Structure formats: structure tokens, C-alpha cells
Amino acid sequence: MVTRTAVAALATCAALLTATGCSSGFDKADGNAPAQDTTGKQNLTVLIATSGDAETQAVKKAAAAYAKKSGNTVDVQVAKDMNQQLAQSFAGHKPPDVFYVNSDQFANYAKGGSLYAYGDEISDAEDFSQQLRTSFSYDGKLVCLPKDTSTLGLAINTDLWKKAGLTEQDYPKNWADLKKVADQLTGDGVTGLVTSDEFQRLGVFMKQAGGWITDSGQTKMTADTAQNAEGLSYVRSLLKSGSMKFAKQVDTSWGGEALGKGKAAMTIEGNWLDGGMKSDYPDVKYAVAPLPAGPAGQGTLAFSNCWGVAADSAHRTAGVDLVKYLTSADQQIAFADAFGVMPTRTSALKTYAAQEPQAKAWVDGSAYAQGPVTIAGFDKVLSQFNTDLQSLRTADPKKILADLQRNGEQAIAKGN
């Protein structure tokens, strides 16, 4: 579909063509594709959802560098409500040219035809994480490049650890170890392990038990299994013992706050924790260890957004060119330095690991991390799953998983 701007330009030039020799600057639309601006200088709009000023400034700095290099202009805008603003812009056929795409909304946008699939234009796409490339593929095609990534590790308040008479040799290697130290660290206003009451944290135990929500191709639900039940039952046992609590149960909003305020001896968080601790709790000492292995081995979760290019953009070639710049190895390292995320390029991740030794557990987790679920309509399924997990301490894990299985099967059937 041709954008309103393109229609206006074509109409104006059609009226003036014989008198002035006006050139529209737009290629003809091909089928339902929008007419493309063919002028030398492109004016791009980028919409981002930011974790804070550091991320905002880093993206604006990168955009300015690209503009200087390419001759194009780039206007970086910060969304107040990313999903709402994108939905409205798609509906009105006036989207930003380039934008962040949340993993939970990716398939919805791809199914709706809102995303321009540019993966086959990336000559070195295989340098990006295979797991994340799979997450951002639709109908067998890589749609958009993962912009950065984060994994989960076990963050430990080292002062509380030492106070309990523990050393680095006591860092838990498996579930039995974790239960033992969590019990030992609980008391005097401190809970051994505190984390969020959502699958984005508790899902690691399902993965470590050998389960997950879907199969690797995200075409079949695998929620209602003995492995997943074992993972959630282990969490429930910690919750019942009191050695594990959810963040809100200790009057905090997330694991990092609980760790920083000394209410948690351990938490499960991603590499964004580093920035939060430096900003809010600079005097609190902590270390990050790999998450303890479960019956099926090590397991963690990977989180990412991708750089979307609008199917309705009149500047798709320039948009893809900008994405290539923003996802270059050097730029991914710059973003990592600026706001704590990890590169999605394998080559850049090696450089990051060498520069940030304290992030070793998070970096190493990339090798066995489970990527996000990206199925059209599945955001509602996962929202209900999170609601159910809030009552895990007293609920039946098998019932929670059976409900997840049923809801997920309905979503997949509707999506197909």
C-alpha cells in the first residue's frame, strides 16, 4: 500500500510534470509495497523504547554517526508506550522507518504484514546468534536482526555470603546446592533467594529440568510435561520452605532492588543488573555465578529485541542500511559499553567477554540459553501464565502447566 506522503508527492508531480519536468523521487509501488523514495538524501525516523538515558544517548550518538557517514538524516524518538504507538502507526500506514520490536509482539507484527523481511539482505547473518535468529524468523525467513541480548545468572551479595561463612567454593553448582545455601542464608530479615514471580525468571528451572514451553520450531506446545512439572515443583519447595520469596513479598519491585537493599542474599537477574546496581546501590558488593544446573544440565533464558524496518516505509533500503550500521560489531560493543547489554554477533560477543570479565557467567550462558517465545497471539498466553505463577507456592504445578498447554494450543491453532 502506498503511504499518504507518497500519494501526495505523486499527485503533485503528476500535475506539474509537463510544465516543470518534476521527478517524484519515488519508485512505483510493486503490488502492495509502498512507493520508495529514490532521492539521494533519505530522512529516517527511528522509534525506540529505552531503559534509560544511557541507552537513549547511545542510540542518538550512533544515529548521528550514521547520518554523518551516509548523508541521510535520522530522527530518534523515544516511545512512551511502544506497543501502542506502533500499533497505531501501523493501522494508519504511517509507521517509523526503523524501530525496536519486542519479542512478545514480533510474530503479531510479522503475521500482520507490518515488518519488512530484510534478513536475506544481510550477507553475514550467520554471525548472529542462531537461537535469536530463529526467534526473529517467520515463515522460515529471517525478518529482523536481534539488536542485543541478555541472559540470566545468579547474583550473590558477597557480604551476606561471607557473613554466613560461605566462600566462592560454595557457589551452588546444582539444585541441591542451591537449596542448601538458600536455607543457610535465610534469617534475620534476609531471604536466601528472591526473584520475580514470572516465567521470565522461573522458566530457567523448567529449562534446567529438560523442559520448555514449546518445541524448538515453536509449532507445538510442550508445556504439560513431567520435566516442566519437576522444575516448577522444585521452585514451589523453596517457596514453601521460606528460603525463596518473590520480590513483592519482601517489599521490592525486582530482584536487583532486593539484592541492593540486603533483603536477598541471591537473585536471578540479567546483565542489566550491572547498571542498576551501579546507579542505585553503588556500595553493595556482588558477584555473578552461572545458574545452578538441574537434572538435565545447565539452563538460562535469553532476552532480545530486534531492529524492525516497516513494510510501509518509503525508505526501506536506507532503513536496512541504518540497521546494518547499528548492528555492526563495533557499534554493538559501543552499546554494550554504554548500557550493559551483550552483543548478538558471535564475533562481537568474544570481544565483549574479553573486555568485561565480570560478565563471564552471563556471556557463557549465551551458549545454552533458551530464546524467547515468538508466536502470534502468544503474549496473552504468557501473561496468563505469569498470573498463575504468582500463586505457585500453594498451587498445583501440573494444573498451571495444563492450563498453559491448553491456552498455547489454542493460540497456535488460531495463528495457523
GROMACS .gro file of C-alpha atoms in nm:
model
  416
    1MET     CA    1   0.000   0.000   0.000
    2VAL     CA    2   0.130   0.346  -0.092
    3THR     CA    3   0.182   0.582   0.202
    4ARG     CA    4  -0.010   0.908   0.219
    5THR     CA    5   0.315   1.102   0.176
    6ALA     CA    6   0.398   0.908  -0.139
    7VAL     CA    7   0.046   0.963  -0.280
    8ALA     CA    8   0.072   1.337  -0.220
    9ALA     CA    9   0.410   1.356  -0.385
   10LEU     CA   10   0.297   1.158  -0.689
   11ALA     CA   11  -0.021   1.362  -0.729
   12THR     CA   12   0.159   1.693  -0.707
   13CYS     CA   13   0.424   1.593  -0.959
   14ALA     CA   14   0.170   1.446  -1.199
   15ALA     CA   15   0.000   1.784  -1.218
   16LEU     CA   16   0.327   1.967  -1.280
   17LEU     CA   17   0.512   1.711  -1.490
   18THR     CA   18   0.474   1.865  -1.836
   19ALA     CA   19   0.547   2.217  -1.717
   20THR     CA   20   0.842   2.154  -1.490
   21GLY     CA   21   0.978   1.805  -1.560
   22CYS     CA   22   0.920   1.724  -1.191
   23SER     CA   23   1.053   1.386  -1.070
   24SER     CA   24   0.857   1.226  -0.791
   25GLY     CA   25   1.159   1.081  -0.615
   26PHE     CA   26   0.951   0.766  -0.554
   27ASP     CA   27   0.972   0.435  -0.740
   28LYS     CA   28   0.641   0.286  -0.845
   29ALA     CA   29   0.479   0.063  -0.591
   30ASP     CA   30   0.519  -0.309  -0.660
   31GLY     CA   31   0.191  -0.480  -0.577
   32ASN     CA   32   0.108  -0.384  -0.220
   33ALA     CA   33   0.455  -0.246  -0.146
   34PRO     CA   34   0.480   0.128  -0.080
   35ALA     CA   35   0.642   0.355  -0.337
   36GLN     CA   36   1.006   0.401  -0.246
   37ASP     CA   37   1.181   0.735  -0.213
   38THR     CA   38   1.464   0.738  -0.467
   39THR     CA   39   1.610   1.078  -0.384
   40GLY     CA   40   1.974   1.081  -0.280
   41LYS     CA   41   1.916   1.200   0.075
   42GLN     CA   42   1.684   0.996   0.295
   43ASN     CA   43   1.505   1.124   0.604
   44LEU     CA   44   1.463   0.839   0.852
   45THR     CA   45   1.258   0.821   1.170
   46VAL     CA   46   1.361   0.575   1.443
   47LEU     CA   47   1.138   0.481   1.737
   48ILE     CA   48   1.290   0.318   2.046
   49ALA     CA   49   1.179   0.206   2.391
   50THR     CA   50   1.462   0.290   2.625
   51SER     CA   51   1.593   0.151   2.952
   52GLY     CA   52   1.715   0.496   3.050
   53ASP     CA   53   1.915   0.800   2.949
   54ALA     CA   54   2.229   0.598   2.881
   55GLU     CA   55   2.056   0.390   2.615
   56THR     CA   56   1.880   0.690   2.463
   57GLN     CA   57   2.201   0.887   2.428
   58ALA     CA   58   2.390   0.586   2.291
   59VAL     CA   59   2.134   0.530   2.015
   60LYS     CA   60   2.125   0.901   1.929
   61LYS     CA   61   2.504   0.911   1.914
   62ALA     CA   62   2.511   0.611   1.681
   63ALA     CA   63   2.237   0.759   1.463
   64ALA     CA   64   2.429   1.086   1.436
   65ALA     CA   65   2.744   0.899   1.334
   66TYR     CA   66   2.550   0.710   1.067
   67ALA     CA   67   2.393   1.033   0.939
   68LYS     CA   68   2.735   1.193   0.904
   69LYS     CA   69   2.868   0.888   0.721
   70SER     CA   70   2.571   0.831   0.490
   71GLY     CA   71   2.435   1.180   0.427
   72ASN     CA   72   2.090   1.069   0.542
   73THR     CA   73   1.917   1.231   0.838
   74VAL     CA   74   1.797   1.027   1.135
   75ASP     CA   75   1.540   1.143   1.389
   76VAL     CA   76   1.546   0.922   1.700
   77GLN     CA   77   1.225   0.934   1.902
   78VAL     CA   78   1.159   0.772   2.241
   79ALA     CA   79   0.826   0.593   2.275
   80LYS     CA   80   0.609   0.642   2.581
   81ASP     CA   81   0.417   0.320   2.506
   82MET     CA   82   0.599   0.129   2.234
   83ASN     CA   83   0.337  -0.132   2.153
   84GLN     CA   84   0.052   0.117   2.147
   85GLN     CA   85   0.237   0.367   1.932
   86LEU     CA   86   0.350   0.104   1.683
   87ALA     CA   87   0.000  -0.043   1.659
   88GLN     CA   88  -0.147   0.299   1.587
   89SER     CA   89   0.120   0.384   1.330
   90PHE     CA   90   0.075   0.051   1.151
   91ALA     CA   91  -0.302   0.099   1.140
   92GLY     CA   92  -0.258   0.446   0.994
   93HIS     CA   93   0.010   0.333   0.747
   94LYS     CA   94   0.245   0.599   0.883
   95PRO     CA   95   0.498   0.398   1.085
   96PRO     CA   96   0.851   0.497   1.182
   97ASP     CA   97   1.104   0.365   0.931
   98VAL     CA   98   1.310   0.172   1.189
   99PHE     CA   99   1.206   0.068   1.540
  100TYR     CA  100   1.256  -0.170   1.831
  101VAL     CA  101   1.040  -0.483   1.812
  102ASN     CA  102   0.965  -0.662   2.139
  103SER     CA  103   1.000  -1.038   2.119
  104ASP     CA  104   0.647  -1.090   2.255
  105GLN     CA  105   0.498  -0.878   1.974
  106PHE     CA  106   0.728  -0.982   1.690
  107ALA     CA  107   0.509  -1.259   1.546
  108ASN     CA  108   0.197  -1.043   1.572
  109TYR     CA  109   0.362  -0.773   1.360
  110ALA     CA  110   0.515  -1.025   1.118
  111LYS     CA  111   0.184  -1.208   1.069
  112GLY     CA  112   0.007  -0.876   1.013
  113GLY     CA  113   0.249  -0.779   0.736
  114SER     CA  114   0.385  -0.478   0.925
  115LEU     CA  115   0.752  -0.583   0.908
  116TYR     CA  116   0.976  -0.574   0.604
  117ALA     CA  117   1.172  -0.901   0.599
  118TYR     CA  118   1.527  -0.793   0.521
  119GLY     CA  119   1.717  -1.094   0.652
  120ASP     CA  120   1.821  -1.212   0.306
  121GLU     CA  121   1.992  -0.876   0.253
  122ILE     CA  122   2.235  -0.940   0.542
  123SER     CA  123   2.541  -1.111   0.395
  124ASP     CA  124   2.688  -1.206   0.733
  125ALA     CA  125   2.366  -1.301   0.911
  126GLU     CA  126   2.523  -1.624   1.036
  127ASP     CA  127   2.744  -1.418   1.268
  128PHE     CA  128   2.433  -1.351   1.476
  129SER     CA  129   2.317  -1.593   1.746
  130GLN     CA  130   2.140  -1.892   1.590
  131GLN     CA  131   1.891  -1.905   1.877
  132LEU     CA  132   1.793  -1.541   1.830
  133ARG     CA  133   1.782  -1.564   1.451
  134THR     CA  134   1.529  -1.843   1.497
  135SER     CA  135   1.329  -1.629   1.739
  136PHE     CA  136   1.306  -1.346   1.486
  137SER     CA  137   1.220  -1.561   1.186
  138TYR     CA  138   0.868  -1.601   1.047
  139ASP     CA  139   0.751  -1.847   0.783
  140GLY     CA  140   1.108  -1.968   0.751
  141LYS     CA  141   1.254  -1.623   0.677
  142LEU     CA  142   1.476  -1.409   0.899
  143VAL     CA  143   1.269  -1.093   0.936
  144CYS     CA  144   1.483  -0.868   1.156
  145LEU     CA  145   1.821  -0.868   1.328
  146PRO     CA  146   1.843  -0.906   1.709
  147LYS     CA  147   1.984  -0.578   1.834
  148ASP     CA  148   2.141  -0.703   2.158
  149THR     CA  149   2.085  -0.975   2.414
  150SER     CA  150   2.081  -1.052   2.784
  151THR     CA  151   2.090  -1.379   2.979
  152LEU     CA  152   2.019  -1.469   3.341
  153GLY     CA  153   2.275  -1.552   3.609
  154LEU     CA  154   2.283  -1.599   3.987
  155ALA     CA  155   2.375  -1.270   4.151
  156ILE     CA  156   2.515  -1.303   4.502
  157ASN     CA  157   2.552  -1.038   4.775
  158THR     CA  158   2.910  -1.121   4.870
  159ASP     CA  159   2.898  -0.951   5.211
  160LEU     CA  160   2.597  -1.159   5.317
  161TRP     CA  161   2.764  -1.463   5.166
  162LYS     CA  162   3.079  -1.415   5.375
  163LYS     CA  163   2.875  -1.335   5.685
  164ALA     CA  164   2.717  -1.679   5.654
  165GLY     CA  165   3.063  -1.837   5.649
  166LEU     CA  166   3.049  -1.921   5.277
  167THR     CA  167   3.324  -1.886   5.016
  168GLU     CA  168   3.340  -1.892   4.636
  169GLN     CA  169   3.379  -2.269   4.662
  170ASP     CA  170   3.022  -2.277   4.794
  171TYR     CA  171   2.867  -2.114   4.487
  172PRO     CA  172   2.584  -2.359   4.405
  173LYS     CA  173   2.653  -2.593   4.114
  174ASN     CA  174   2.319  -2.778   4.117
  175TRP     CA  175   1.970  -2.766   4.266
  176ALA     CA  176   2.072  -2.946   4.584
  177ASP     CA  177   2.348  -2.691   4.642
  178LEU     CA  178   2.108  -2.403   4.578
  179LYS     CA  179   1.857  -2.533   4.831
  180LYS     CA  180   2.131  -2.583   5.090
  181VAL     CA  181   2.280  -2.232   5.065
  182ALA     CA  182   1.937  -2.067   5.032
  183ASP     CA  183   1.836  -2.228   5.363
  184GLN     CA  184   2.166  -2.128   5.523
  185LEU     CA  185   2.136  -1.765   5.412
  186THR     CA  186   1.774  -1.718   5.525
  187GLY     CA  187   1.719  -1.539   5.855
  188ASP     CA  188   1.750  -1.201   6.031
  189GLY     CA  189   1.545  -1.025   5.762
  190VAL     CA  190   1.732  -1.187   5.475
  191THR     CA  191   1.583  -1.438   5.230
  192GLY     CA  192   1.824  -1.675   5.059
  193LEU     CA  193   1.681  -1.633   4.708
  194VAL     CA  194   1.450  -1.358   4.583
  195THR     CA  195   1.332  -1.318   4.227
  196SER     CA  196   1.033  -1.209   4.019
  197ASP     CA  197   0.714  -1.414   4.004
  198GLU     CA  198   0.716  -1.459   3.627
  199PHE     CA  199   0.821  -1.720   3.374
  200GLN     CA  200   1.096  -1.485   3.252
  201ARG     CA  201   1.281  -1.590   3.571
  202LEU     CA  202   1.115  -1.912   3.688
  203GLY     CA  203   1.134  -2.057   3.338
  204VAL     CA  204   1.502  -2.132   3.395
  205PHE     CA  205   1.402  -2.418   3.624
  206MET     CA  206   1.182  -2.567   3.353
  207LYS     CA  207   1.473  -2.549   3.111
  208GLN     CA  208   1.717  -2.699   3.363
  209ALA     CA  209   1.478  -2.990   3.415
  210GLY     CA  210   1.479  -3.061   3.042
  211GLY     CA  211   1.151  -2.892   2.951
  212TRP     CA  212   1.024  -2.576   2.787
  213ILE     CA  213   0.701  -2.417   2.672
  214THR     CA  214   0.721  -2.516   2.304
  215ASP     CA  215   0.929  -2.734   2.075
  216SER     CA  216   1.233  -2.581   1.907
  217GLY     CA  217   1.035  -2.479   1.598
  218GLN     CA  218   0.761  -2.313   1.806
  219THR     CA  219   0.498  -2.516   1.623
  220LYS     CA  220   0.393  -2.746   1.909
  221MET     CA  221   0.320  -2.691   2.277
  222THR     CA  222   0.538  -2.888   2.520
  223ALA     CA  223   0.426  -2.725   2.845
  224ASP     CA  224   0.237  -3.010   3.010
  225THR     CA  225   0.531  -3.245   3.072
  226ALA     CA  226   0.691  -3.420   3.366
  227GLN     CA  227   1.010  -3.217   3.315
  228ASN     CA  228   0.835  -2.882   3.343
  229ALA     CA  229   0.639  -3.006   3.644
  230GLU     CA  230   0.964  -3.111   3.809
  231GLY     CA  231   1.110  -2.763   3.754
  232LEU     CA  232   0.812  -2.577   3.898
  233SER     CA  233   0.776  -2.827   4.184
  234TYR     CA  234   1.135  -2.755   4.285
  235VAL     CA  235   1.059  -2.382   4.293
  236ARG     CA  236   0.746  -2.448   4.498
  237SER     CA  237   0.950  -2.647   4.751
  238LEU     CA  238   1.184  -2.348   4.801
  239LEU     CA  239   0.888  -2.112   4.834
  240LYS     CA  240   0.723  -2.336   5.093
  241SER     CA  241   1.043  -2.361   5.297
  242GLY     CA  242   1.071  -1.982   5.308
  243SER     CA  243   1.423  -1.982   5.162
  244MET     CA  244   1.286  -1.830   4.842
  245LYS     CA  245   1.042  -1.543   4.804
  246PHE     CA  246   0.910  -1.330   4.523
  247ALA     CA  247   1.031  -0.971   4.511
  248LYS     CA  248   0.700  -0.817   4.612
  249GLN     CA  249   0.690  -1.040   4.921
  250VAL     CA  250   0.993  -0.853   5.057
  251ASP     CA  251   0.853  -0.512   4.959
  252THR     CA  252   1.069  -0.469   4.650
  253SER     CA  253   0.985  -0.437   4.282
  254TRP     CA  254   1.253  -0.666   4.140
  255GLY     CA  255   1.544  -0.888   4.233
  256GLY     CA  256   1.805  -0.616   4.194
  257GLU     CA  257   1.631  -0.397   4.449
  258ALA     CA  258   1.606  -0.689   4.693
  259LEU     CA  259   1.977  -0.761   4.647
  260GLY     CA  260   2.075  -0.396   4.683
  261LYS     CA  261   1.868  -0.343   4.998
  262GLY     CA  262   2.012  -0.654   5.163
  263LYS     CA  263   1.678  -0.834   5.169
  264ALA     CA  264   1.805  -1.105   4.935
  265ALA     CA  265   2.133  -1.291   4.955
  266MET     CA  266   2.085  -1.415   4.598
  267THR     CA  267   1.871  -1.323   4.300
  268ILE     CA  268   1.824  -1.439   3.942
  269GLU     CA  269   1.877  -1.147   3.705
  270GLY     CA  270   2.028  -1.050   3.373
  271ASN     CA  271   2.321  -0.829   3.281
  272TRP     CA  272   2.102  -0.520   3.309
  273LEU     CA  273   2.157  -0.569   3.684
  274ASP     CA  274   2.503  -0.416   3.650
  275GLY     CA  275   2.373  -0.074   3.552
  276GLY     CA  276   2.101  -0.078   3.816
  277MET     CA  277   2.341  -0.167   4.096
  278LYS     CA  278   2.594   0.098   3.991
  279SER     CA  279   2.321   0.359   3.979
  280ASP     CA  280   2.114   0.273   4.287
  281TYR     CA  281   2.338   0.064   4.514
  282PRO     CA  282   2.698   0.154   4.427
  283ASP     CA  283   2.832   0.039   4.766
  284VAL     CA  284   2.681  -0.309   4.754
  285LYS     CA  285   2.931  -0.576   4.654
  286TYR     CA  286   2.804  -0.865   4.446
  287ALA     CA  287   2.926  -1.140   4.216
  288VAL     CA  288   2.751  -1.326   3.936
  289ALA     CA  289   2.776  -1.704   3.904
  290PRO     CA  290   2.621  -1.936   3.646
  291LEU     CA  291   2.274  -2.058   3.736
  292PRO     CA  292   2.291  -2.397   3.909
  293ALA     CA  293   2.234  -2.696   3.682
  294GLY     CA  294   1.918  -2.902   3.706
  295PRO     CA  295   1.851  -3.268   3.628
  296ALA     CA  296   1.901  -3.201   3.255
  297GLY     CA  297   2.203  -2.974   3.295
  298GLN     CA  298   2.258  -2.601   3.269
  299GLY     CA  299   1.984  -2.370   3.153
  300THR     CA  300   1.918  -1.999   3.128
  301LEU     CA  301   1.700  -1.767   2.922
  302ALA     CA  302   1.799  -1.519   2.652
  303PHE     CA  303   1.616  -1.190   2.602
  304SER     CA  304   1.629  -0.965   2.299
  305ASN     CA  305   1.451  -0.717   2.077
  306CYS     CA  306   1.511  -0.681   1.706
  307TRP     CA  307   1.555  -0.386   1.473
  308GLY     CA  308   1.236  -0.371   1.271
  309VAL     CA  309   1.200  -0.198   0.934
  310ALA     CA  310   0.846  -0.100   0.842
  311ALA     CA  311   0.686  -0.269   0.544
  312ASP     CA  312   0.503   0.061   0.489
  313SER     CA  313   0.824   0.266   0.494
  314ALA     CA  314   0.914   0.462   0.182
  315HIS     CA  315   1.281   0.438   0.289
  316ARG     CA  316   1.333   0.065   0.327
  317THR     CA  317   1.674   0.048   0.157
  318ALA     CA  318   1.807   0.328   0.375
  319GLY     CA  319   1.639   0.173   0.678
  320VAL     CA  320   1.816  -0.158   0.624
  321ASP     CA  321   2.142   0.031   0.569
  322LEU     CA  322   2.095   0.202   0.906
  323VAL     CA  323   2.024  -0.134   1.076
  324LYS     CA  324   2.343  -0.278   0.927
  325TYR     CA  325   2.535   0.011   1.083
  326LEU     CA  326   2.363  -0.020   1.422
  327THR     CA  327   2.430  -0.395   1.436
  328SER     CA  328   2.791  -0.380   1.324
  329ALA     CA  329   3.042  -0.539   1.562
  330ASP     CA  330   3.192  -0.205   1.664
  331GLN     CA  331   2.854  -0.049   1.730
  332GLN     CA  332   2.733  -0.347   1.933
  333ILE     CA  333   3.042  -0.315   2.152
  334ALA     CA  334   2.970   0.056   2.192
  335PHE     CA  335   2.614  -0.018   2.301
  336ALA     CA  336   2.740  -0.281   2.545
  337ASP     CA  337   2.978  -0.028   2.700
  338ALA     CA  338   2.707   0.237   2.719
  339PHE     CA  339   2.419   0.049   2.880
  340GLY     CA  340   2.521  -0.304   2.971
  341VAL     CA  341   2.364  -0.523   2.703
  342MET     CA  342   2.556  -0.801   2.528
  343PRO     CA  343   2.624  -0.822   2.153
  344THR     CA  344   2.422  -1.064   1.941
  345ARG     CA  345   2.710  -1.113   1.699
  346THR     CA  346   2.929  -1.409   1.793
  347SER     CA  347   3.241  -1.217   1.693
  348ALA     CA  348   3.149  -0.912   1.899
  349LEU     CA  349   3.049  -1.124   2.198
  350LYS     CA  350   3.403  -1.263   2.216
  351THR     CA  351   3.541  -0.909   2.226
  352TYR     CA  352   3.289  -0.810   2.493
  353ALA     CA  353   3.380  -1.114   2.706
  354ALA     CA  354   3.746  -1.016   2.700
  355GLN     CA  355   3.665  -0.657   2.797
  356GLU     CA  356   3.410  -0.742   3.069
  357PRO     CA  357   3.540  -1.038   3.273
  358GLN     CA  358   3.284  -0.975   3.549
  359ALA     CA  359   3.012  -1.062   3.297
  360LYS     CA  360   3.154  -1.410   3.231
  361ALA     CA  361   2.855  -1.601   3.370
  362TRP     CA  362   2.613  -1.404   3.154
  363VAL     CA  363   2.833  -1.436   2.846
  364ASP     CA  364   2.886  -1.810   2.894
  365GLY     CA  365   2.511  -1.854   2.934
  366SER     CA  366   2.462  -1.744   2.573
  367ALA     CA  367   2.589  -2.085   2.460
  368TYR     CA  368   2.298  -2.272   2.620
  369ALA     CA  369   2.031  -2.005   2.660
  370GLN     CA  370   1.670  -2.058   2.559
  371GLY     CA  371   1.541  -1.781   2.333
  372PRO     CA  372   1.206  -1.605   2.375
  373VAL     CA  373   0.874  -1.749   2.260
  374THR     CA  374   0.767  -1.557   1.950
  375ILE     CA  375   0.430  -1.688   1.835
  376ALA     CA  376   0.149  -1.468   1.707
  377GLY     CA  377  -0.110  -1.408   1.979
  378PHE     CA  378   0.108  -1.573   2.245
  379ASP     CA  379   0.164  -1.261   2.452
  380LYS     CA  380  -0.177  -1.314   2.614
  381VAL     CA  381  -0.096  -1.679   2.685
  382LEU     CA  382   0.226  -1.583   2.863
  383SER     CA  383   0.052  -1.306   3.054
  384GLN     CA  384  -0.194  -1.560   3.196
  385PHE     CA  385   0.093  -1.797   3.274
  386ASN     CA  386   0.260  -1.522   3.478
  387THR     CA  387  -0.065  -1.459   3.664
  388ASP     CA  388  -0.089  -1.828   3.751
  389LEU     CA  389   0.275  -1.843   3.867
  390GLN     CA  390   0.207  -1.580   4.132
  391SER     CA  391   0.026  -1.845   4.335
  392LEU     CA  392   0.283  -2.121   4.274
  393ARG     CA  393   0.356  -2.164   4.645
  394THR     CA  394   0.008  -2.305   4.707
  395ALA     CA  395  -0.098  -2.411   4.358
  396ASP     CA  396  -0.051  -2.740   4.172
  397PRO     CA  397   0.227  -2.700   3.912
  398LYS     CA  398   0.063  -2.964   3.694
  399LYS     CA  399  -0.261  -2.762   3.685
  400ILE     CA  400  -0.072  -2.445   3.592
  401LEU     CA  401   0.108  -2.627   3.312
  402ALA     CA  402  -0.209  -2.797   3.185
  403ASP     CA  403  -0.375  -2.455   3.155
  404LEU     CA  404  -0.067  -2.318   2.977
  405GLN     CA  405  -0.074  -2.615   2.738
  406ARG     CA  406  -0.441  -2.562   2.654
  407ASN     CA  407  -0.413  -2.185   2.610
  408GLY     CA  408  -0.099  -2.222   2.398
  409GLU     CA  409  -0.254  -2.486   2.170
  410GLN     CA  410  -0.548  -2.254   2.108
  411ALA     CA  411  -0.314  -1.966   2.021
  412ILE     CA  412  -0.108  -2.180   1.783
  413ALA     CA  413  -0.422  -2.316   1.614
  414LYS     CA  414  -0.557  -1.964   1.570
  415GLY     CA  415  -0.223  -1.846   1.435
  416ASN     CA  416  -0.220  -2.116   1.169
   0.00000   0.00000   0.00000
